[in-house]
Coordinates of C-alpha atoms in Angstrom, one line a residue:
M1 CA 18.3 46.7 66.1
K2 CA 19.1 43.2 64.7
D3 CA 22.6 44.4 63.8
R4 CA 23.1 45.4 67.6
I5 CA 21.1 42.7 69.4
L6 CA 22.2 38.9 69.3
I7 CA 20.4 36.3 70.5
S8 CA 21.9 33.4 72.2
G9 CA 21.2 30.9 74.9
F10 CA 22.4 28.0 77.1
A11 CA 21.4 25.0 74.5
D12 CA 22.1 22.5 77.1
E13 CA 18.5 23.1 78.5
I14 CA 17.2 21.8 75.0
S15 CA 19.3 18.6 75.6
S16 CA 22.5 17.1 77.0
D17 CA 23.1 16.0 73.4
F18 CA 25.3 18.6 71.7
T19 CA 23.9 17.7 68.2
K20 CA 20.4 18.1 69.4
Q21 CA 21.2 21.2 70.9
L22 CA 22.4 22.6 67.5
E23 CA 19.9 21.2 65.4
T24 CA 17.3 22.9 67.6
V25 CA 18.7 26.4 67.9
T26 CA 19.3 26.5 64.2
K27 CA 15.5 25.6 63.5
L28 CA 14.8 28.7 65.6
G29 CA 16.9 30.7 63.4
M30 CA 19.7 31.3 66.0
S31 CA 23.0 31.3 65.1
Y32 CA 24.8 31.6 68.8
I33 CA 24.7 29.5 71.9
S34 CA 26.4 29.9 75.4
L35 CA 28.5 26.8 75.7
R36 CA 27.8 25.4 79.2
S37 CA 27.6 21.6 78.8
A38 CA 27.9 19.3 75.9
D39 CA 27.2 15.7 75.6
G40 CA 26.8 15.4 79.1
K41 CA 30.0 17.1 80.2
G42 CA 30.3 20.6 81.7
I43 CA 32.5 23.0 79.6
A44 CA 35.0 23.3 82.4
D45 CA 35.8 19.8 82.1
Y46 CA 36.7 20.0 78.5
T47 CA 40.4 20.4 77.4
E48 CA 41.0 22.6 74.3
A49 CA 41.9 19.3 72.4
E50 CA 38.7 17.5 73.0
V51 CA 36.7 20.9 72.0
K52 CA 38.7 21.1 69.0
E53 CA 38.1 17.3 68.2
T54 CA 34.4 16.8 69.3
L55 CA 32.6 20.3 69.6
L56 CA 34.2 22.4 67.2
P57 CA 33.5 20.2 63.8
R58 CA 29.5 20.3 64.8
L59 CA 29.6 24.1 65.6
E60 CA 31.0 24.5 62.0
Q61 CA 28.6 22.1 60.4
F62 CA 25.6 23.9 62.0
Q63 CA 27.3 27.4 61.5
V64 CA 26.8 28.1 65.1
K65 CA 29.0 30.4 67.3
V66 CA 29.8 30.7 70.8
S67 CA 28.7 33.8 72.6
S68 CA 30.1 32.9 75.9
L69 CA 31.7 30.1 77.9
G70 CA 28.9 29.1 80.7
S71 CA 31.8 28.1 83.2
P72 CA 31.3 27.1 87.0
I73 CA 34.3 29.6 87.8
G74 CA 33.7 30.8 91.1
K75 CA 30.7 28.8 92.2
V76 CA 32.7 27.1 95.0
G77 CA 32.8 27.7 98.7
V78 CA 34.5 30.9 99.7
E79 CA 36.9 28.6 101.9
D80 CA 37.4 26.0 99.7
E81 CA 41.1 26.6 98.7
E82 CA 41.6 23.4 96.8
G83 CA 38.5 24.0 94.9
F84 CA 39.7 27.5 94.2
E85 CA 43.1 26.1 92.9
K86 CA 41.5 23.6 90.9
Q87 CA 39.3 26.2 89.3
K88 CA 42.4 28.3 88.5
K89 CA 43.4 25.7 86.2
Q90 CA 40.5 24.9 84.7
L91 CA 40.1 28.7 84.1
E92 CA 43.6 28.7 81.9
E93 CA 42.1 26.0 79.8
L94 CA 38.7 27.7 79.3
C95 CA 40.6 30.8 77.9
R96 CA 42.3 28.5 75.5
I97 CA 39.0 27.1 74.5
G98 CA 37.6 30.6 74.2
R99 CA 40.4 31.5 71.7
L100 CA 40.0 28.5 69.8
L101 CA 36.4 29.1 69.6
D102 CA 36.5 33.0 68.9
C103 CA 34.6 33.6 72.0
R104 CA 36.0 36.3 74.7
Y105 CA 33.3 35.9 77.4
I106 CA 33.9 33.7 80.2
R107 CA 30.9 33.5 82.8
M108 CA 31.7 33.3 86.4
F109 CA 30.7 33.7 90.1
S110 CA 32.1 35.2 93.2
F111 CA 31.7 32.4 95.5
F112 CA 29.4 30.5 98.0
I113 CA 29.4 32.2 101.5
P114 CA 28.5 29.7 104.2
E115 CA 25.0 29.4 105.3
G116 CA 24.2 31.9 107.9
K117 CA 27.3 33.9 108.0
N118 CA 27.6 37.7 106.7
P119 CA 29.0 38.0 103.3
E120 CA 30.8 41.1 104.3
D121 CA 33.1 39.4 106.6
Y122 CA 34.4 37.5 103.4
R123 CA 35.0 40.6 101.1
D124 CA 38.8 40.3 101.5
I125 CA 39.0 36.8 100.6
V126 CA 36.7 37.4 97.5
L127 CA 38.3 40.2 96.2
R128 CA 41.6 38.3 96.6
K129 CA 40.4 35.4 94.8
V130 CA 38.4 37.2 92.2
R131 CA 41.7 39.4 91.2
E132 CA 43.7 35.8 91.0
F133 CA 41.0 34.9 88.2
L134 CA 41.2 38.3 86.5
A135 CA 44.9 37.9 86.2
V136 CA 44.5 34.5 84.3
A137 CA 41.9 36.1 82.0
K138 CA 43.9 39.3 81.1
K139 CA 46.8 36.9 80.1
Y140 CA 44.8 35.6 77.1
D141 CA 42.5 39.2 77.1
M142 CA 39.5 37.3 77.8
I143 CA 36.5 39.2 79.5
L144 CA 35.2 37.6 82.7
I145 CA 31.3 38.4 83.2
H146 CA 30.2 37.9 86.6
E147 CA 26.9 36.6 86.9
N148 CA 24.8 37.7 90.1
E149 CA 23.8 34.5 91.5
K150 CA 21.9 33.2 94.6
E151 CA 24.1 32.4 97.5
I152 CA 27.2 33.7 96.3
Y153 CA 29.0 37.0 97.4
G154 CA 27.8 39.3 94.5
D155 CA 24.3 38.1 94.9
T156 CA 22.7 41.8 95.4
G157 CA 23.2 44.6 93.2
A158 CA 25.4 46.6 95.7
R159 CA 27.9 43.8 96.2
C160 CA 28.0 43.4 92.5
K161 CA 29.0 46.9 92.4
E162 CA 31.4 46.8 94.9
L163 CA 33.1 44.0 93.2
L164 CA 33.1 45.6 89.7
D165 CA 34.3 48.8 91.4
A166 CA 37.1 47.1 93.3
M167 CA 38.3 45.2 90.0
G168 CA 38.0 48.5 88.0
D169 CA 39.2 46.4 84.9
E170 CA 37.5 46.1 81.4
H171 CA 38.2 42.3 81.5
F172 CA 35.8 42.2 84.4
R173 CA 32.4 43.0 83.8
A174 CA 28.5 42.1 84.5
A175 CA 26.3 39.6 83.1
F176 CA 22.9 40.9 84.4
D177 CA 20.5 38.0 85.3
F178 CA 16.9 39.4 86.1
A179 CA 15.8 36.1 87.7
N180 CA 18.4 35.6 90.2
F181 CA 18.1 39.3 91.5
V182 CA 14.3 38.6 91.8
Q183 CA 14.9 35.6 93.7
C184 CA 17.3 37.5 96.1
G185 CA 14.3 39.9 96.8
E186 CA 16.2 42.6 94.8
D187 CA 14.6 45.3 92.5
T188 CA 15.9 44.7 89.1
E189 CA 15.3 48.2 88.1
A190 CA 17.3 49.5 91.0
C191 CA 20.0 46.8 90.2
W192 CA 20.2 48.0 86.5
E193 CA 20.7 51.6 87.6
L194 CA 23.3 50.7 89.9
L195 CA 25.1 48.1 87.3
R196 CA 24.6 49.9 84.1
P197 CA 28.2 51.2 83.3
Y198 CA 29.4 47.6 83.7
I199 CA 26.9 45.4 82.0
A200 CA 28.3 43.8 79.0
Y201 CA 25.9 40.7 78.7
I202 CA 22.5 40.0 79.7
H203 CA 20.7 36.8 80.7
I204 CA 17.0 36.4 79.8
K205 CA 15.5 34.6 82.8
D206 CA 12.5 35.8 84.9
A207 CA 11.3 34.5 88.2
V208 CA 8.4 35.4 90.6
T209 CA 9.0 36.2 94.2
A210 CA 6.2 34.4 95.9
N211 CA 7.8 31.1 95.6
Q212 CA 10.9 31.7 93.5
E213 CA 9.7 30.1 90.5
N214 CA 11.2 30.6 87.0
V215 CA 8.4 31.7 84.7
V216 CA 8.7 32.6 80.8
C217 CA 10.5 36.0 80.5
G218 CA 8.2 38.9 80.4
T219 CA 5.8 37.0 82.7
G220 CA 7.6 37.5 85.9
E221 CA 9.0 40.6 88.2
G222 CA 12.2 41.1 86.5
K223 CA 10.9 44.1 84.6
I224 CA 12.5 42.5 81.5
A225 CA 10.5 44.3 78.8
L226 CA 11.0 47.7 80.8
L227 CA 14.7 47.4 81.0
L228 CA 15.5 46.0 77.7
K229 CA 13.6 48.8 76.2
R230 CA 15.6 51.2 78.2
A231 CA 18.9 49.4 77.4
I232 CA 18.1 49.0 73.7
T233 CA 16.4 52.5 72.6
E234 CA 17.7 54.9 75.2
E235 CA 21.4 53.5 76.3
G236 CA 22.5 52.0 73.3
Y237 CA 23.1 48.5 74.6
E238 CA 24.8 46.3 71.9
G239 CA 25.5 42.7 72.3
F240 CA 23.8 39.4 73.6
L241 CA 20.6 38.5 74.9
T242 CA 21.0 35.0 76.2
L243 CA 18.2 32.6 76.9
E244 CA 18.3 30.8 80.3
P245 CA 14.6 29.5 80.4
H246 CA 14.7 27.1 83.3
L247 CA 11.2 26.3 82.3
V248 CA 12.0 22.5 82.5
L249 CA 14.0 20.3 84.5
F250 CA 16.9 19.4 82.6
D251 CA 20.1 17.1 82.8
S252 CA 22.6 19.6 84.0
L253 CA 20.3 21.3 86.4
A254 CA 21.3 19.5 89.4
S255 CA 24.9 20.4 88.7
L256 CA 23.9 24.2 88.9
E257 CA 21.9 24.9 91.7
T258 CA 22.7 24.2 95.4
T259 CA 19.4 23.8 96.6
E260 CA 16.9 21.1 95.0
A261 CA 16.1 21.9 91.5
E262 CA 12.1 21.4 92.1
H263 CA 12.5 24.6 94.5
I264 CA 13.4 26.7 91.3
I265 CA 11.5 24.7 88.7
K266 CA 8.3 23.6 90.6
E267 CA 6.6 21.7 87.4
N268 CA 7.7 21.7 83.7
K269 CA 6.0 24.2 81.6
A270 CA 6.8 22.5 78.4
K271 CA 6.7 18.8 77.4
D272 CA 10.5 18.7 76.9
G273 CA 13.8 21.0 76.7
A274 CA 13.5 22.1 73.1
E275 CA 9.6 23.1 73.6
G276 CA 10.7 25.1 76.7
Y277 CA 13.4 26.7 75.1
A278 CA 11.4 27.5 72.2
M279 CA 8.7 29.3 74.4
Q280 CA 11.3 31.6 75.9
Y281 CA 12.9 32.3 72.5
H282 CA 9.6 33.5 71.0
A283 CA 8.7 35.4 74.0
L284 CA 11.6 37.3 73.9
C285 CA 11.1 38.0 70.2
G286 CA 7.7 39.3 71.0
I287 CA 9.5 42.0 73.6
L288 CA 11.8 42.8 71.0
D289 CA 9.1 43.4 68.2
Q290 CA 7.3 45.5 70.7
I291 CA 10.5 47.7 71.3

């Protein structure tokens, strides 16, 4: 199983300092990260030249590879045309960064829907814009992995499947996030069954429905142990399990959530980001040991 399953993680939850991120993950025995932000700057705001000059040397020094680029592509209002055009340009650069780092996966989203509006009313515009993102990715032979996220079009299993069916392309796949489905009132097992043919990447984040809080993986309602066992032993899942603990308030969280961070992380469950990250890592290892 160790040859087929690789543990990665959003290391910016450890610290904004990229060197500290790499020091922490290597001490845990990890050799992959999902690169979302480094040195206080989001990956979509980097140029290929900047990554080559400032980040790649440290990745090589610590012998850490990149499993995915944790981009904010698609995390913009569905009616925000200026924001969409800016993100298309950012995606071009992200594709070049991905090729530089030997990483094919770019995480993305399917646009925030105006509060109180019916997501179905925006189906056509969402599909059009996602297709434009996909065209950029295909040009570079990169794979967009769509994350189910709160308040976007693809927040439910059904709308995620609708998107994936409509794209019908191997360059557009699903990044399955247990906690986000829980926080949207979805049953993760039903969502897994619905999306299984498209799942190419898995985020290890758990939550409870009572107050929407993120908790250590395996202790919430995401059915992580059940579904990982099914994926690995019965369905032949191969690839990354990417830690996204959300157990302590971290520097870049405010830029990732539209609601107050305290609504997601009620209180720090560790003394700092490194400890929270280690908690999630060891909890996942415990689940894998049982499998």
